[in-house]
Structures are given as structure tokens and as C-alpha cells.
Coordinates of C-alpha atoms in Angstrom, one line a residue:
X300 CA 15.7 5.6 -27.2
X301 CA 13.1 6.8 -24.7
X302 CA 11.6 10.2 -24.7
X303 CA 10.1 12.3 -21.9
X304 CA 6.5 11.3 -22.9
X305 CA 7.3 7.5 -22.8
X306 CA 5.1 5.4 -20.6
X307 CA 6.9 2.2 -19.6
X308 CA 5.8 -0.9 -17.7
X309 CA 7.2 -1.1 -14.2
X310 CA 8.0 -4.1 -12.1
X311 CA 9.0 -4.0 -8.4
X312 CA 12.0 -6.1 -7.5
X313 CA 13.8 -5.1 -4.3
X314 CA 17.4 -6.5 -4.3
X315 CA 17.9 -9.2 -1.7
X316 CA 20.8 -7.4 -0.1
X317 CA 18.4 -4.6 0.8
X318 CA 16.0 -7.0 2.5
X319 CA 18.9 -8.7 4.3
X320 CA 20.2 -5.3 5.5
X321 CA 16.7 -4.4 6.8
X322 CA 16.5 -7.6 8.8
X323 CA 19.9 -7.2 10.2
X324 CA 19.1 -3.7 11.4
X325 CA 15.8 -4.9 12.9
X326 CA 17.8 -7.6 14.8
X327 CA 20.1 -5.0 16.4
X328 CA 17.8 -2.2 17.6
X329 CA 18.9 -0.3 20.6
X330 CA 15.7 0.1 22.6
X331 CA 15.0 3.0 25.0
X332 CA 13.3 2.5 28.4
X333 CA 9.7 3.5 29.0
X334 CA 7.6 4.6 31.9
X335 CA 5.1 2.0 33.2
X336 CA 1.4 2.5 32.7
X337 CA 1.5 5.5 30.3
X338 CA 0.2 3.7 27.3
X339 CA 0.2 5.9 24.2
X340 CA 0.2 9.2 26.2
X341 CA 4.0 9.6 25.8
X342 CA 4.0 8.4 22.2
X343 CA 4.9 5.0 20.8
X344 CA 5.0 2.3 23.6
X345 CA 8.3 0.4 23.3
X346 CA 6.7 -2.8 24.3
X347 CA 4.2 -2.6 21.4
X348 CA 6.8 -1.6 18.9
X349 CA 9.1 -4.4 19.9
X350 CA 6.4 -6.9 18.9
X351 CA 5.7 -5.2 15.6
X352 CA 9.4 -4.9 14.7
X353 CA 9.9 -8.6 15.5
X354 CA 7.0 -9.5 13.3
X355 CA 8.4 -7.3 10.5
X356 CA 11.7 -9.1 10.7
X357 CA 10.6 -12.7 11.2
X358 CA 6.9 -13.0 10.3
X359 CA 6.3 -10.5 7.5
X360 CA 7.1 -11.8 3.9
X361 CA 8.1 -8.9 1.7
X362 CA 8.4 -11.1 -1.4
X363 CA 4.9 -12.3 -1.1
X364 CA 3.5 -8.8 -1.0
X365 CA 5.9 -7.7 -3.8
X366 CA 4.4 -10.5 -5.9
X367 CA 0.9 -9.3 -5.1
X368 CA 1.8 -5.7 -6.1
X369 CA 3.3 -6.8 -9.3
X370 CA 0.0 -8.4 -10.4
X371 CA -1.4 -4.8 -10.7
X372 CA -0.4 -3.0 -13.9
X373 CA 2.3 -0.5 -13.0
X374 CA 4.1 2.1 -15.1
X375 CA 6.5 4.9 -14.9
X376 CA 6.9 8.1 -17.0
X377 CA 8.8 11.3 -16.7
X378 CA 7.0 14.7 -16.2
X379 CA 9.1 17.8 -16.2
X380 CA 12.2 15.9 -15.0
X381 CA 10.3 14.0 -12.3
X382 CA 9.9 10.2 -12.4
X383 CA 6.3 9.4 -11.9
X384 CA 5.2 5.8 -10.9
X385 CA 1.6 4.9 -11.2
X386 CA -0.9 2.0 -11.2
X387 CA -3.3 2.0 -14.2
X388 CA -6.2 -0.4 -14.0
X389 CA -8.5 -0.3 -16.9
X390 CA -12.0 -1.5 -16.2
X391 CA -13.5 -4.3 -18.5
X392 CA -16.6 -2.0 -18.7
X393 CA -16.3 0.1 -21.9
X394 CA -18.2 3.1 -20.4
X395 CA -16.2 3.2 -17.2
X396 CA -15.4 6.7 -15.8
X397 CA -11.7 7.5 -15.3
X398 CA -10.9 8.2 -11.7
X399 CA -7.6 9.3 -10.2
X400 CA -6.9 8.3 -6.6
X401 CA -4.3 10.4 -4.7
X402 CA -2.8 9.1 -1.5
X403 CA -1.8 11.1 1.6
X404 CA 1.0 11.0 4.0
X405 CA 2.3 8.7 5.5
X406 CA 0.5 6.6 2.9
X407 CA 1.3 5.4 -0.6
X408 CA -0.5 3.7 -3.4
X409 CA -0.8 0.7 -1.0
X410 CA -3.7 2.6 0.7
X411 CA -6.0 1.7 -2.3
X412 CA -5.3 -2.0 -2.7
X413 CA -8.6 -3.1 -1.3
X414 CA -10.7 -0.8 -3.4
X415 CA -9.1 -1.4 -6.8
X416 CA -11.1 -4.5 -7.7
X417 CA -14.6 -3.3 -6.6
X418 CA -14.2 0.1 -8.2
X419 CA -12.7 -1.1 -11.5
X420 CA -14.7 -4.3 -11.9
X421 CA -17.9 -4.0 -9.9
X422 CA -19.6 -6.8 -11.9
X423 CA -17.1 -9.3 -10.5
X424 CA -17.6 -7.9 -6.9
X425 CA -21.4 -7.9 -6.8
X426 CA -21.9 -4.4 -7.9
X427 CA -23.5 -2.5 -10.8
X428 CA -21.3 -2.6 -13.9
X429 CA -22.6 1.0 -14.6
X430 CA -20.6 2.2 -11.6
X431 CA -17.2 1.0 -13.0
X432 CA -14.0 3.2 -13.1
X433 CA -10.8 3.2 -15.0
X434 CA -8.3 3.8 -12.1
X435 CA -5.1 5.8 -12.1
X436 CA -3.2 5.7 -8.8
X437 CA 0.0 7.7 -8.9
X438 CA 2.8 7.6 -6.4
X439 CA 3.0 11.4 -5.8
X440 CA 6.4 13.0 -6.5
X441 CA 8.7 12.3 -3.6
X442 CA 6.9 9.1 -2.7
X443 CA 7.6 5.4 -3.2
X444 CA 8.8 4.5 -6.7
X445 CA 8.4 8.0 -8.1
X446 CA 11.6 8.6 -6.1
X447 CA 12.7 11.7 -4.4
X448 CA 12.0 15.2 -5.6
X449 CA 15.2 17.1 -6.8
X450 CA 14.1 20.8 -6.7
X451 CA 12.8 23.1 -4.1
X452 CA 9.1 23.5 -4.7
X453 CA 8.5 20.2 -6.3
X454 CA 7.3 18.7 -3.0
X455 CA 4.1 20.8 -2.6
X456 CA 0.6 19.6 -3.1
X457 CA 0.1 22.3 -5.8
X458 CA 3.0 20.9 -7.8
X459 CA 1.7 17.4 -7.3
X460 CA -1.7 18.4 -8.8
X461 CA 0.1 19.8 -11.9
X462 CA 1.9 16.5 -12.3
X463 CA -1.3 14.5 -11.9
X464 CA -3.1 16.7 -14.4
X465 CA -0.4 16.1 -17.0
X466 CA -0.4 12.4 -16.3
X467 CA -4.2 12.2 -16.9
X468 CA -3.7 14.2 -20.2
X469 CA -0.9 11.9 -21.2
X470 CA -3.1 8.9 -20.7
X471 CA -5.7 10.4 -22.9
X472 CA -8.3 11.1 -20.2
X473 CA -10.2 14.3 -21.0
X474 CA -13.0 13.8 -18.5
X475 CA -12.4 12.2 -15.1
X476 CA -13.1 12.3 -11.4
X477 CA -10.6 12.8 -8.6
X478 CA -10.6 11.2 -5.1
X479 CA -8.3 11.6 -2.2
X480 CA -7.8 12.1 1.5
X481 CA -5.2 13.9 3.6
X482 CA -2.6 15.4 1.2
X483 CA -4.4 13.6 -1.6
X484 CA -7.4 15.6 -0.8
X485 CA -5.5 18.8 -1.3
X486 CA -4.2 17.4 -4.7
X487 CA -7.8 16.5 -5.7
X488 CA -9.1 20.0 -4.8
X489 CA -6.3 21.7 -6.6
X490 CA -7.0 19.6 -9.7
X491 CA -10.5 21.2 -9.6
X492 CA -8.9 24.6 -9.8
X493 CA -6.2 24.0 -12.5
X494 CA -8.1 21.4 -14.7
X495 CA -11.7 22.5 -14.0
X496 CA -13.0 21.7 -17.5
X497 CA -11.7 18.1 -17.1
X498 CA -13.1 17.3 -13.7
X499 CA -16.5 15.6 -13.4
X500 CA -16.4 15.7 -9.6
X501 CA -14.1 15.6 -6.6
X502 CA -14.5 13.1 -3.7
X503 CA -12.7 13.8 -0.5
X504 CA -12.6 11.5 2.5
X505 CA -12.0 13.2 5.8
X506 CA -11.7 16.6 4.0
X507 CA -9.2 18.7 6.0
X508 CA -10.9 21.9 7.2
X509 CA -8.3 24.2 8.7
X510 CA -9.6 27.5 10.0
X511 CA -8.0 30.5 8.3
X512 CA -6.7 33.4 10.3
X513 CA -6.4 37.0 9.5
X514 CA -3.3 39.2 9.9
X515 CA -4.3 40.0 13.5
X516 CA -4.6 36.4 14.5
X517 CA -8.3 36.3 14.5
X518 CA -10.2 33.5 12.9
X519 CA -11.5 34.4 9.4
X520 CA -14.5 33.2 7.5
X521 CA -16.3 33.8 4.2
X522 CA -19.1 36.3 4.0
X523 CA -22.2 35.3 2.0
X524 CA -20.2 33.3 -0.5
X525 CA -18.0 36.2 -1.6
X526 CA -14.2 36.3 -1.3
X527 CA -14.4 38.7 1.7
X528 CA -13.0 37.5 5.0
X529 CA -12.4 38.9 8.4
X530 CA -13.3 38.9 12.1
X531 CA -16.6 39.9 13.5
X532 CA -15.1 43.3 14.4
X533 CA -14.0 43.8 10.8
X534 CA -17.5 43.2 9.4
X535 CA -17.4 39.5 8.6
X536 CA -20.2 37.1 9.6
X537 CA -19.3 34.7 12.5
X538 CA -20.2 31.1 11.7
X539 CA -22.7 29.3 14.0
X540 CA -21.1 26.0 14.8
X541 CA -23.1 22.9 15.9
X542 CA -22.1 21.3 19.1
X543 CA -20.4 18.5 17.2
X544 CA -18.5 21.0 15.1
X545 CA -17.4 22.9 18.2
X546 CA -15.9 19.7 19.5
X547 CA -14.1 19.2 16.2
X548 CA -12.9 22.8 16.2
X549 CA -11.5 22.4 19.7
X550 CA -9.4 19.4 18.5
X551 CA -8.1 21.5 15.6
X552 CA -7.3 24.7 17.6
X553 CA -7.3 23.8 21.3
X554 CA -4.6 22.3 23.6
X555 CA -4.9 18.8 22.1
X556 CA -3.8 20.2 18.7
X557 CA -0.2 20.5 20.0
X558 CA 0.1 16.8 20.5
X559 CA -2.2 15.8 17.6
X560 CA -0.4 18.0 15.0
X561 CA 3.1 18.2 16.5
X562 CA 4.5 15.9 13.9
X563 CA 3.3 18.3 11.2
X564 CA 5.0 21.2 12.8
X565 CA 8.3 19.3 13.0
X566 CA 8.0 18.2 9.4
X567 CA 7.2 21.7 8.2
X568 CA 10.0 23.3 10.2
X569 CA 13.0 20.9 10.2
X570 CA 12.2 18.1 7.7
X571 CA 15.8 17.3 6.9
X572 CA 16.9 17.0 10.5
X573 CA 14.1 14.5 11.2
X574 CA 14.8 12.5 8.0
X575 CA 18.4 11.6 9.1
X576 CA 17.1 9.2 11.8
X577 CA 14.4 7.8 9.6
X578 CA 16.7 6.9 6.8
X579 CA 19.3 5.3 9.2
X580 CA 16.9 3.3 11.5
X581 CA 14.0 1.2 10.4
X582 CA 12.8 1.2 14.0
X583 CA 12.6 5.0 14.0
X584 CA 10.7 4.9 10.7
X585 CA 8.3 2.3 11.9
X586 CA 7.7 4.1 15.2
X587 CA 7.1 7.5 13.5
X588 CA 4.7 6.2 10.8
X589 CA 2.8 3.8 13.0
X590 CA 2.4 6.4 15.7
X591 CA 0.6 8.6 13.1
X592 CA -1.6 5.7 12.2
X593 CA -2.5 5.2 15.9
X594 CA -3.5 8.9 16.2
X595 CA -5.6 9.1 13.0
X596 CA -7.3 5.7 12.7
X597 CA -10.6 4.9 14.3
X598 CA -10.4 6.2 17.9
X599 CA -12.4 3.2 19.1
X600 CA -9.6 0.9 18.1
X601 CA -6.4 1.3 20.2
X602 CA -3.8 -0.6 18.2
X603 CA -3.0 0.6 14.6
X604 CA -2.4 -2.9 13.3
X605 CA -6.0 -3.8 14.4
X606 CA -7.5 -0.7 12.8
X607 CA -5.7 -1.6 9.5
X608 CA -4.3 -4.9 8.2
X609 CA -0.9 -5.5 9.8
X610 CA 0.7 -6.7 6.6
X611 CA -0.7 -3.8 4.6
X612 CA 0.7 -1.4 7.3
X613 CA 4.2 -3.0 7.0
X614 CA 4.1 -3.1 3.2
X615 CA 3.5 0.7 3.3
X616 CA 6.4 1.2 5.8
X617 CA 8.6 -1.2 3.8
X618 CA 8.1 0.9 0.6
X619 CA 9.2 4.0 2.5
X620 CA 12.3 2.2 3.7
X621 CA 13.3 0.5 0.4
X622 CA 12.8 3.5 -1.8
X623 CA 14.5 5.9 0.7
X624 CA 11.8 8.5 0.2
X625 CA 10.9 9.6 3.8
X626 CA 12.9 12.8 3.4
X627 CA 11.3 13.8 0.1
X628 CA 7.8 12.7 1.2
X629 CA 7.6 15.1 4.2
X630 CA 8.7 18.1 2.1
X631 CA 5.1 18.6 1.3
X632 CA 4.7 20.0 4.8
X633 CA 7.4 22.6 4.1
X634 CA 6.6 23.4 0.5
X635 CA 2.7 23.3 0.2
X636 CA 1.0 26.6 0.1
X637 CA -2.7 25.7 0.6
X638 CA -2.7 24.6 4.2
X639 CA -5.0 26.8 6.3
X640 CA -5.2 29.6 3.7
X641 CA -8.0 30.9 1.7
X642 CA -8.2 29.3 -1.7
X643 CA -10.5 29.7 -4.7
X644 CA -13.6 27.4 -4.9
X645 CA -13.3 25.6 -8.2
X646 CA -17.0 25.2 -8.5
X647 CA -16.6 21.4 -9.3
X648 CA -19.2 19.3 -7.4
X649 CA -17.5 17.9 -4.4
X650 CA -18.4 15.1 -1.9
X651 CA -17.2 14.9 1.7
X652 CA -17.1 11.5 3.4
X653 CA -16.3 11.9 7.1
X654 CA -15.2 8.8 9.0
X655 CA -14.9 8.2 12.7
X656 CA -12.2 10.4 14.2
X657 CA -12.1 12.9 11.3
X658 CA -12.4 16.5 12.3
X659 CA -14.0 17.7 9.1
X660 CA -16.3 20.7 9.6
X661 CA -18.9 21.1 6.9
X662 CA -19.3 24.9 7.3
X663 CA -15.5 25.4 6.7
X664 CA -15.5 22.9 3.8
X665 CA -18.3 24.9 2.1
X666 CA -16.1 27.9 2.1
X667 CA -13.6 26.3 -0.3
X668 CA -15.6 23.6 -2.1
X669 CA -19.0 23.2 -3.8
X670 CA -20.3 20.6 -1.5
X671 CA -22.9 18.4 -3.3
X672 CA -22.8 15.5 -0.9
X673 CA -21.8 15.2 2.8
X674 CA -21.9 11.9 4.6
X675 CA -20.7 11.0 8.1
X676 CA -19.9 7.5 9.2
X677 CA -19.4 6.0 12.7
X678 CA -16.6 3.7 11.8
X679 CA -13.5 3.8 9.6
X680 CA -11.0 6.6 10.1
X681 CA -8.6 8.9 8.4
X682 CA -7.2 6.0 6.3
X683 CA -10.6 5.2 5.0
X684 CA -9.5 3.0 2.0
X685 CA -7.7 0.7 4.4
X686 CA -10.0 0.9 7.4
X687 CA -13.5 0.9 5.8
X688 CA -13.1 0.1 2.1
X689 CA -16.7 -1.0 1.8
X690 CA -18.1 2.4 3.0
X691 CA -15.7 4.3 0.9
X692 CA -16.5 2.3 -2.2
X693 CA -20.2 2.8 -1.8
X694 CA -19.8 6.5 -1.2
X695 CA -17.6 7.0 -4.3
X696 CA -20.0 5.0 -6.4
X697 CA -23.1 6.9 -5.2
X698 CA -21.5 10.3 -5.6
X699 CA -20.1 9.8 -9.1
X700 CA -23.2 7.9 -10.1
X701 CA -25.1 11.2 -9.9
X702 CA -22.5 12.9 -12.2
X703 CA -21.9 10.4 -15.0

């Protein structure tokens, strides 16, 4: 008989009839028309998606990637009624530092496949064995093989952090680091607030810095490190942005923000309505997720399957389809409470790694984090572990190397 604290090995095995059904749906897509010459300005180009969908059906081999995933040690457990799937890769180095990697949306544990080997076994990848990590990579509640959330409130990043903290305790890790980007960055930062005594450090790629706003709609900021905020008229101290930060702030708050963040507004406001189409049509799911990748990968690379490996992109989308978790995954936009609000600085040393196309503003990051390292790169993008794993690996090693 199993108990709630049981940790059981997990093996991915998608039934063949689900694969056959996916291929049949991909063979019978009803395509809309498109305007000539508009590129990505109107959203997903149908001509591009046709090619990608055809490859998904006739060129992509799910079984081959399923086999690769099953070579990685995977487990499931139950935490407060929620199934939690996770990868657990123990380093061969006995003094390795435990590190929990938290994915974002529309990502999954697939984001981290290219960093697992170098981080857990640097000796085998030309690195210093003293920089090794024991890796824990959860599928956050509502994602992938953790399955859907079942209660209102379980889909927020604050709740995710509570689950991850319990998972690390259950695995016997008392002292560990946290890394993440996008929603995983919020999870990692929240771990610093709720499990402060256990966190060695927090590493954030593309830290999301959303300006806070006061009750009158004016932008707010912190005054001299205290928890007092307000507009210039109310006695606060107006930040002095660099020219580069002004450009980033314009993307966050200017006219471009409506097209750049429109998906988030829909997912926060009417998540269930959107999910109907995504669960019925693989073409809709592919279009929605790949469009996000196109907007947030390296802006110097136009096509998302050139910014990241095409098969890795489709493995990520396939997992959303086979596990039927799109609806539960986007609940984080409705149920999270730390987006664009003032939150407590945990005091845990934090690194920010900013990649091409990220809109991270250090001044705003320093209001909520104890920034011990800040590095900006001219390549990569929002999905750093998939786009520039070499840069991310080096940044993680160097940051935690100063904290071990």
C-alpha cells in the first residue's frame, strides 16, 4: 500500500492510440487564409505553421524522444493531494550542491535537457567537478505528468513554491540552490521567502521586473531600501533609468506591450474559454505555444524552430497535448498573486542573467531581490536553457561557486 509520502519511479509510455489520434487530427486541419506579406505582424503565419505541423505528423518521432526522456531518472509523489512528477539526477560528485530547476510557461522540464549533464557531471563535460549539482527538476503542479490541478488556488506560483519546498524536504535536501526563469523565476524567488534558511542562493534568468503601480495608477518604487512606496508627488524617490532601461521599460509599459503581453491578459482573464480550443485542436495548441516562442526567443532569429531545436520544441508541445494540461498550466496567470506587486525581499543572494530580448531592469530587480550578480548577454533569449545552454551553465556555475 502506498502512502502520501511515497516516492515512486516513473516511466513515460504514451498509448499508441493517443499518438494515432494526434496524427489523424494533424492530417485533417482546417486552415484559415492569411494576408500576403504581413509576416508575423498578425500572429502565426499559416504558411510557416503548415510546414511545422506537417513535420510534427510525418517527420517527428515521439517514441525516440520518449525513449530519451526515460533515460533520465523520473519519479512521482503526492503532496497535499497533488501528484508531482520530477526528474532527480544525482551527481557522481559526493560534495555536489542540490539545485532545484523550475520551468516557466509555456515550458516544461524539457527546457532543461541540455543542461542536465554539464551541471550534474561537469567532470564528464570538461568542467570542474567542484561545480557539480544534484538536480531536482519538477513538473510544476498543473503541468505535464504532474497532471492538472484540482482546486482553485493550486495553480499560483506561490502554491508551486510551497510544493517545491516540500519536495526538497522530502528528498532530504536541507541546503540547496534554486534556479528558474519566467514563472520558474517567481517560484524560485518565493522559495527564498518561505524557505529562507534552506536557500544558498537564487539564480534567475531573464528576471521579470514588472513596474508596480499605486492606487492612483502612478508608477511606484522603493525609497532607500525601505518598504515605503509611492509617486514623486507622494514623497517617493523617482528612479533614474539608463537609456537601455528606458527602452526596456517602454516595451513593458508602452503600446508594444499590448501585442507582446496580450496572451497573458487572455490567460489571466478567460483561461477556460481559451483552453477549449487548445484541447480539441493540436494545430491551435501548436500555433499558440510556438507564437509565444517566436515573441520571446532571441529577436535576431526570426523562426522559433531555429532559435531552439525543432524536435525539443515539438517534444514540449507534445507533452502538453498528451497530458492534457494546457488548461491547468495557464491557471497560474489567473491564480498567481506576485505579478507586478510589491513583495518582500528574502535577503537570499540572487543572480540575474539577462539574455538577448529580455526586458529585465536591474533597478526594479533590486527592489525585490538581493542582487549579488548581474550579467547581460547578447545572445540567447527568454528560454535560455534551450537557446544558450552554454552561457546559462557557466553563469549558474560561477554564481553558486561563490556561495558553496
